[in-house]
Amino acid sequence: MTKKRNTIQKALVYEAVNRLKSHPTAEEVYRYVVKDHPNVSKATVYRNLRQLAESVEISELQLPGGAERFDHITEPHYHVRCCKCGRFADVDMKYLPGLPEHITDSNGFAITGHDIVFRGTCPECSGGQTE
């Protein structure tokens, strides 16, 4: 097994995800990194995001119909997405680790986990009013 190296580029990508805290896409991380480090390629950012997610230094959110997003929080938790602007945020709710055990699947799937993303309207899009 090959040991993954810690590189300056990986540290820059990790720092970007931690500073953005907005569940950025790979493209958003790239734009953040390249502002101060124009020699870092998009492929380098994408590769390092994968490595960081594989080593569970960051979390990867795979959402149907959307770009993968990355999170600085690695313990399981839930998210909410604004239906108008697409903004993501963490939900202040206890994670339900035993939820898959309550699922009866008639399609033959062995349920191994879950990701829940709530929908709503963020304060900016709702003009400060909750719906």
Coordinates of N, CA and C in Angstrom, one line a residue:
M1 N 0.9 -1.2 0.0 CA 0.0 0.0 0.0 C 0.9 1.2 0.0
T2 N 0.6 2.2 -0.8 CA 1.4 3.4 -0.9 C 0.9 4.4 0.1
K3 N 1.8 5.0 0.8 CA 1.4 6.1 1.7 C 1.2 7.4 1.0
K4 N 0.1 8.0 1.3 CA -0.2 9.3 0.7 C 0.6 10.4 1.3
R5 N 1.2 11.2 0.5 CA 2.1 12.3 1.0 C 1.3 13.5 1.4
N6 N 1.8 14.2 2.4 CA 1.2 15.5 2.8 C 2.0 16.5 2.0
T7 N 1.3 17.3 1.2 CA 1.9 18.3 0.4 C 1.4 19.6 0.7
I8 N 2.1 20.6 0.3 CA 1.7 22.0 0.5 C 0.3 22.2 -0.2
Q9 N 0.1 21.6 -1.4 CA -1.2 21.8 -2.1 C -2.3 21.1 -1.3
K10 N -2.0 20.0 -0.7 CA -3.1 19.3 0.1 C -3.4 20.2 1.3
A11 N -2.4 20.8 1.9 CA -2.6 21.7 3.1 C -3.5 22.9 2.6
L12 N -3.2 23.4 1.5 CA -4.0 24.6 1.0 C -5.4 24.2 0.7
V13 N -5.7 23.0 0.2 CA -7.0 22.6 -0.1 C -7.8 22.3 1.2
Y14 N -7.1 21.7 2.2 CA -7.7 21.4 3.5 C -8.0 22.8 4.2
E15 N -7.1 23.7 4.1 CA -7.3 25.0 4.7 C -8.5 25.7 4.1
A16 N -8.6 25.6 2.8 CA -9.8 26.2 2.0 C -11.1 25.7 2.5
V17 N -11.2 24.4 2.6 CA -12.5 23.8 3.1 C -12.8 24.2 4.5
N18 N -11.8 24.3 5.3 CA -12.0 24.7 6.7 C -12.4 26.2 6.8
R19 N -11.8 27.0 6.0 CA -12.1 28.5 6.0 C -13.4 28.8 5.4
L20 N -13.8 28.1 4.3 CA -15.0 28.4 3.6 C -16.2 28.0 4.5
K21 N -16.2 26.9 5.1 CA -17.2 26.4 6.0 C -18.6 26.5 5.4
S22 N -18.7 26.6 4.1 CA -20.0 26.7 3.4 C -20.4 25.5 2.6
H23 N -19.7 24.4 2.9 CA -20.0 23.2 2.1 C -19.7 23.4 0.6
P24 N -18.4 23.9 0.3 CA -18.1 24.3 -1.0 C -18.0 23.1 -2.0
T25 N -18.2 23.4 -3.3 CA -18.0 22.4 -4.3 C -16.5 22.4 -4.6
A26 N -16.0 21.5 -5.4 CA -14.6 21.4 -5.8 C -14.2 22.7 -6.5
E27 N -15.1 23.2 -7.4 CA -14.9 24.4 -8.1 C -14.7 25.6 -7.2
E28 N -15.5 25.7 -6.2 CA -15.4 26.8 -5.2 C -14.1 26.7 -4.5
V29 N -13.7 25.5 -4.1 CA -12.4 25.3 -3.4 C -11.3 25.7 -4.3
Y30 N -11.3 25.3 -5.6 CA -10.3 25.7 -6.6 C -10.2 27.2 -6.7
R31 N -11.3 27.9 -6.8 CA -11.3 29.4 -7.0 C -10.7 30.0 -5.7
Y32 N -11.0 29.5 -4.6 CA -10.4 30.0 -3.3 C -8.9 29.8 -3.3
V33 N -8.5 28.7 -3.6 CA -7.0 28.4 -3.6 C -6.2 29.2 -4.6
V34 N -6.8 29.2 -5.8 CA -6.0 29.8 -6.9 C -5.9 31.4 -6.8
K35 N -6.8 32.0 -6.0 CA -6.7 33.4 -5.7 C -5.3 33.8 -5.2
D36 N -4.8 33.0 -4.3 CA -3.5 33.3 -3.7 C -2.4 32.4 -4.2
H37 N -2.7 31.4 -4.9 CA -1.7 30.4 -5.4 C -2.1 30.0 -6.8
P38 N -1.9 30.9 -7.8 CA -2.3 30.7 -9.2 C -1.7 29.6 -9.9
N39 N -0.6 29.0 -9.3 CA 0.1 27.9 -10.0 C -0.5 26.5 -9.6
V40 N -1.5 26.5 -8.7 CA -2.1 25.3 -8.3 C -3.2 24.9 -9.4
S41 N -3.1 23.7 -10.0 CA -4.0 23.4 -11.0 C -5.4 22.8 -10.4
K42 N -6.4 22.9 -11.3 CA -7.7 22.4 -10.9 C -7.6 20.9 -10.6
A43 N -6.8 20.1 -11.4 CA -6.7 18.7 -11.2 C -6.0 18.4 -9.8
T44 N -5.1 19.2 -9.4 CA -4.4 19.1 -8.1 C -5.5 19.3 -7.0
V45 N -6.3 20.3 -7.1 CA -7.3 20.6 -6.1 C -8.3 19.4 -6.0
Y46 N -8.8 18.9 -7.2 CA -9.7 17.8 -7.2 C -9.1 16.5 -6.6
R47 N -7.9 16.2 -6.9 CA -7.2 15.1 -6.4 C -7.0 15.1 -4.9
N48 N -6.6 16.3 -4.4 CA -6.4 16.5 -3.0 C -7.7 16.4 -2.2
L49 N -8.8 16.9 -2.8 CA -10.1 16.8 -2.1 C -10.5 15.3 -2.0
R50 N -10.3 14.5 -3.0 CA -10.6 13.1 -3.0 C -9.7 12.4 -1.9
Q51 N -8.4 12.7 -1.8 CA -7.6 12.1 -0.8 C -8.0 12.5 0.6
L52 N -8.3 13.8 0.8 CA -8.7 14.3 2.1 C -10.1 13.6 2.5
A53 N -11.0 13.4 1.6 CA -12.2 12.7 1.9 C -12.0 11.2 2.2
E54 N -11.1 10.6 1.4 CA -10.8 9.2 1.6 C -10.2 9.0 3.0
S55 N -9.4 9.9 3.4 CA -8.7 9.8 4.7 C -9.5 10.4 5.9
V56 N -10.8 10.8 5.6 CA -11.8 11.3 6.5 C -11.2 12.5 7.2
E57 N -10.4 13.3 6.5 CA -10.0 14.6 7.1 C -11.1 15.7 6.8
I58 N -11.9 15.4 5.8 CA -13.0 16.2 5.4 C -14.1 15.3 5.0
S59 N -15.4 15.7 4.9 CA -16.5 14.9 4.5 C -16.9 15.3 3.1
E60 N -17.3 14.3 2.3 CA -17.8 14.6 1.0 C -19.3 14.3 1.0
L61 N -20.1 15.3 0.5 CA -21.5 15.2 0.4 C -21.9 15.0 -1.1
Q62 N -22.5 13.8 -1.4 CA -22.9 13.5 -2.7 C -24.4 13.6 -2.8
L63 N -24.9 14.6 -3.5 CA -26.3 14.9 -3.6 C -26.9 14.7 -4.9
P64 N -28.0 14.1 -5.0 CA -28.6 13.8 -6.4 C -28.8 15.1 -7.1
G65 N -28.4 15.1 -8.4 CA -28.6 16.3 -9.2 C -27.8 17.5 -8.9
G66 N -26.8 17.3 -8.1 CA -25.9 18.5 -7.8 C -24.5 18.1 -7.7
A67 N -23.6 19.1 -7.7 CA -22.2 18.9 -7.6 C -21.8 18.3 -6.2
E68 N -20.8 17.5 -6.1 CA -20.3 17.1 -4.8 C -19.9 18.3 -4.0
R69 N -20.1 18.2 -2.7 CA -19.7 19.3 -1.8 C -18.8 18.7 -0.7
F70 N -18.1 19.6 -0.1 CA -17.1 19.1 0.9 C -17.4 19.9 2.2
D71 N -17.2 19.2 3.3 CA -17.5 19.7 4.6 C -16.3 19.6 5.6
H72 N -16.1 20.6 6.4 CA -15.0 20.6 7.3 C -15.4 19.7 8.6
I73 N -16.6 19.5 8.7 CA -17.1 18.6 9.9 C -17.1 17.2 9.4
T74 N -16.4 16.3 10.1 CA -16.3 14.9 9.7 C -17.3 14.0 10.4
E75 N -17.8 14.3 11.5 CA -18.8 13.4 12.2 C -20.1 13.5 11.5
P76 N -20.9 12.5 11.5 CA -22.2 12.5 10.8 C -23.1 13.5 11.3
H77 N -23.7 14.2 10.4 CA -24.7 15.3 10.7 C -25.6 15.6 9.5
Y78 N -26.6 16.3 9.7 CA -27.6 16.6 8.7 C -27.4 18.0 8.1
H79 N -28.0 18.3 6.9 CA -27.8 19.6 6.3 C -29.2 20.0 5.8
V80 N -29.2 21.3 5.4 CA -30.4 21.9 4.8 C -29.9 22.7 3.6
R81 N -30.7 22.7 2.5 CA -30.3 23.3 1.3 C -31.4 24.3 0.9
C82 N -31.1 25.5 0.6 CA -32.0 26.6 0.2 C -32.5 26.2 -1.2
C83 N -33.8 26.2 -1.3 CA -34.5 25.8 -2.6 C -34.3 27.0 -3.6
K84 N -34.0 28.2 -3.2 CA -33.9 29.3 -4.1 C -32.5 29.6 -4.6
C85 N -31.5 29.6 -3.6 CA -30.1 30.0 -4.0 C -29.2 28.8 -4.0
G86 N -29.6 27.7 -3.4 CA -28.7 26.5 -3.3 C -27.8 26.5 -2.1
R87 N -27.8 27.5 -1.2 CA -26.9 27.5 -0.1 C -27.1 26.3 0.8
F88 N -26.0 25.8 1.3 CA -26.1 24.6 2.3 C -25.7 25.1 3.7
A89 N -26.3 24.5 4.7 CA -26.0 24.8 6.0 C -26.1 23.5 6.9
D90 N -25.5 23.5 8.0 CA -25.7 22.4 8.9 C -27.0 22.5 9.7
V91 N -27.6 21.4 10.0 CA -28.8 21.4 10.8 C -28.5 21.1 12.2
D92 N -29.0 21.8 13.2 CA -28.8 21.5 14.6 C -29.8 20.5 15.0
M93 N -29.5 19.2 14.7 CA -30.3 18.1 15.0 C -29.5 16.9 15.3
K94 N -29.9 16.1 16.3 CA -29.1 14.9 16.7 C -29.1 13.9 15.5
Y95 N -27.9 13.4 15.2 CA -27.8 12.4 14.1 C -28.4 11.1 14.6
L96 N -29.1 10.4 13.7 CA -29.8 9.2 14.1 C -29.1 8.0 13.5
P97 N -28.1 7.5 14.2 CA -27.2 6.4 13.7 C -28.0 5.1 13.4
G98 N -29.0 4.8 14.2 CA -29.7 3.5 14.0 C -30.9 3.5 13.0
L99 N -31.0 4.7 12.3 CA -32.1 4.8 11.4 C -32.1 3.7 10.3
P100 N -31.0 3.3 9.7 CA -31.0 2.3 8.7 C -31.5 0.9 9.1
E101 N -31.4 0.7 10.4 CA -31.9 -0.6 11.0 C -33.4 -0.7 10.9
H102 N -34.1 0.5 10.8 CA -35.5 0.5 10.8 C -36.1 0.4 9.4
I103 N -35.2 0.4 8.4 CA -35.6 0.4 7.0 C -35.8 -1.1 6.5
T104 N -37.0 -1.3 5.9 CA -37.2 -2.6 5.3 C -37.2 -2.4 3.8
D105 N -36.2 -3.0 3.2 CA -36.0 -2.8 1.7 C -36.5 -4.0 1.0
S106 N -37.4 -3.8 0.0 CA -38.0 -4.8 -0.8 C -37.2 -5.0 -2.1
N107 N -36.2 -4.2 -2.3 CA -35.4 -4.3 -3.5 C -34.1 -5.0 -3.4
G108 N -33.8 -5.6 -2.2 CA -32.6 -6.4 -2.0 C -31.4 -5.6 -1.6
F109 N -31.6 -4.3 -1.3 CA -30.4 -3.5 -0.8 C -30.0 -3.8 0.6
A110 N -28.7 -3.8 0.9 CA -28.3 -3.9 2.2 C -27.9 -2.5 2.6
I111 N -28.8 -1.9 3.4 CA -28.7 -0.5 3.8 C -27.4 -0.3 4.7
T112 N -26.5 0.6 4.3 CA -25.3 0.8 5.1 C -25.2 2.2 5.8
G113 N -26.1 3.1 5.4 CA -26.0 4.4 6.0 C -27.1 5.3 5.4
H114 N -27.0 6.6 5.7 CA -28.0 7.5 5.2 C -27.4 8.9 5.2
D115 N -27.9 9.7 4.3 CA -27.6 11.1 4.2 C -29.0 11.8 4.0
I116 N -29.3 12.7 4.9 CA -30.5 13.5 4.8 C -30.2 14.9 4.6
V117 N -30.8 15.5 3.6 CA -30.7 16.9 3.3 C -32.1 17.5 3.3
F118 N -32.4 18.4 4.2 CA -33.7 19.1 4.3 C -33.7 20.2 3.3
R119 N -34.9 20.6 2.9 CA -35.1 21.7 1.9 C -35.8 22.8 2.7
G120 N -35.4 24.0 2.3 CA -36.1 25.2 2.9 C -35.6 26.5 2.2
T121 N -35.9 27.6 2.8 CA -35.5 28.9 2.2 C -34.6 29.6 3.3
C122 N -33.4 30.0 2.8 CA -32.5 30.6 3.7 C -33.0 32.0 4.1
P123 N -32.4 32.6 5.2 CA -32.9 33.9 5.6 C -32.7 35.0 4.6
E124 N -31.6 34.9 3.8 CA -31.4 35.9 2.8 C -32.5 35.9 1.7
C125 N -32.9 34.7 1.2 CA -33.9 34.5 0.2 C -35.3 34.7 0.7
S126 N -35.5 34.5 2.0 CA -36.9 34.7 2.5 C -37.0 36.1 3.1
G127 N -36.0 37.0 2.9 CA -36.1 38.3 3.4 C -36.1 38.4 5.0
G128 N -35.5 37.4 5.6 CA -35.5 37.3 7.0 C -36.7 36.6 7.7
Q129 N -37.6 36.2 6.8 CA -38.8 35.6 7.4 C -38.7 34.1 7.1
T130 N -39.1 33.3 8.1 CA -39.1 31.8 7.9 C -40.5 31.4 7.3
E131 N -40.4 30.4 6.5 CA -41.7 29.9 5.9 C -42.2 28.7 6.5

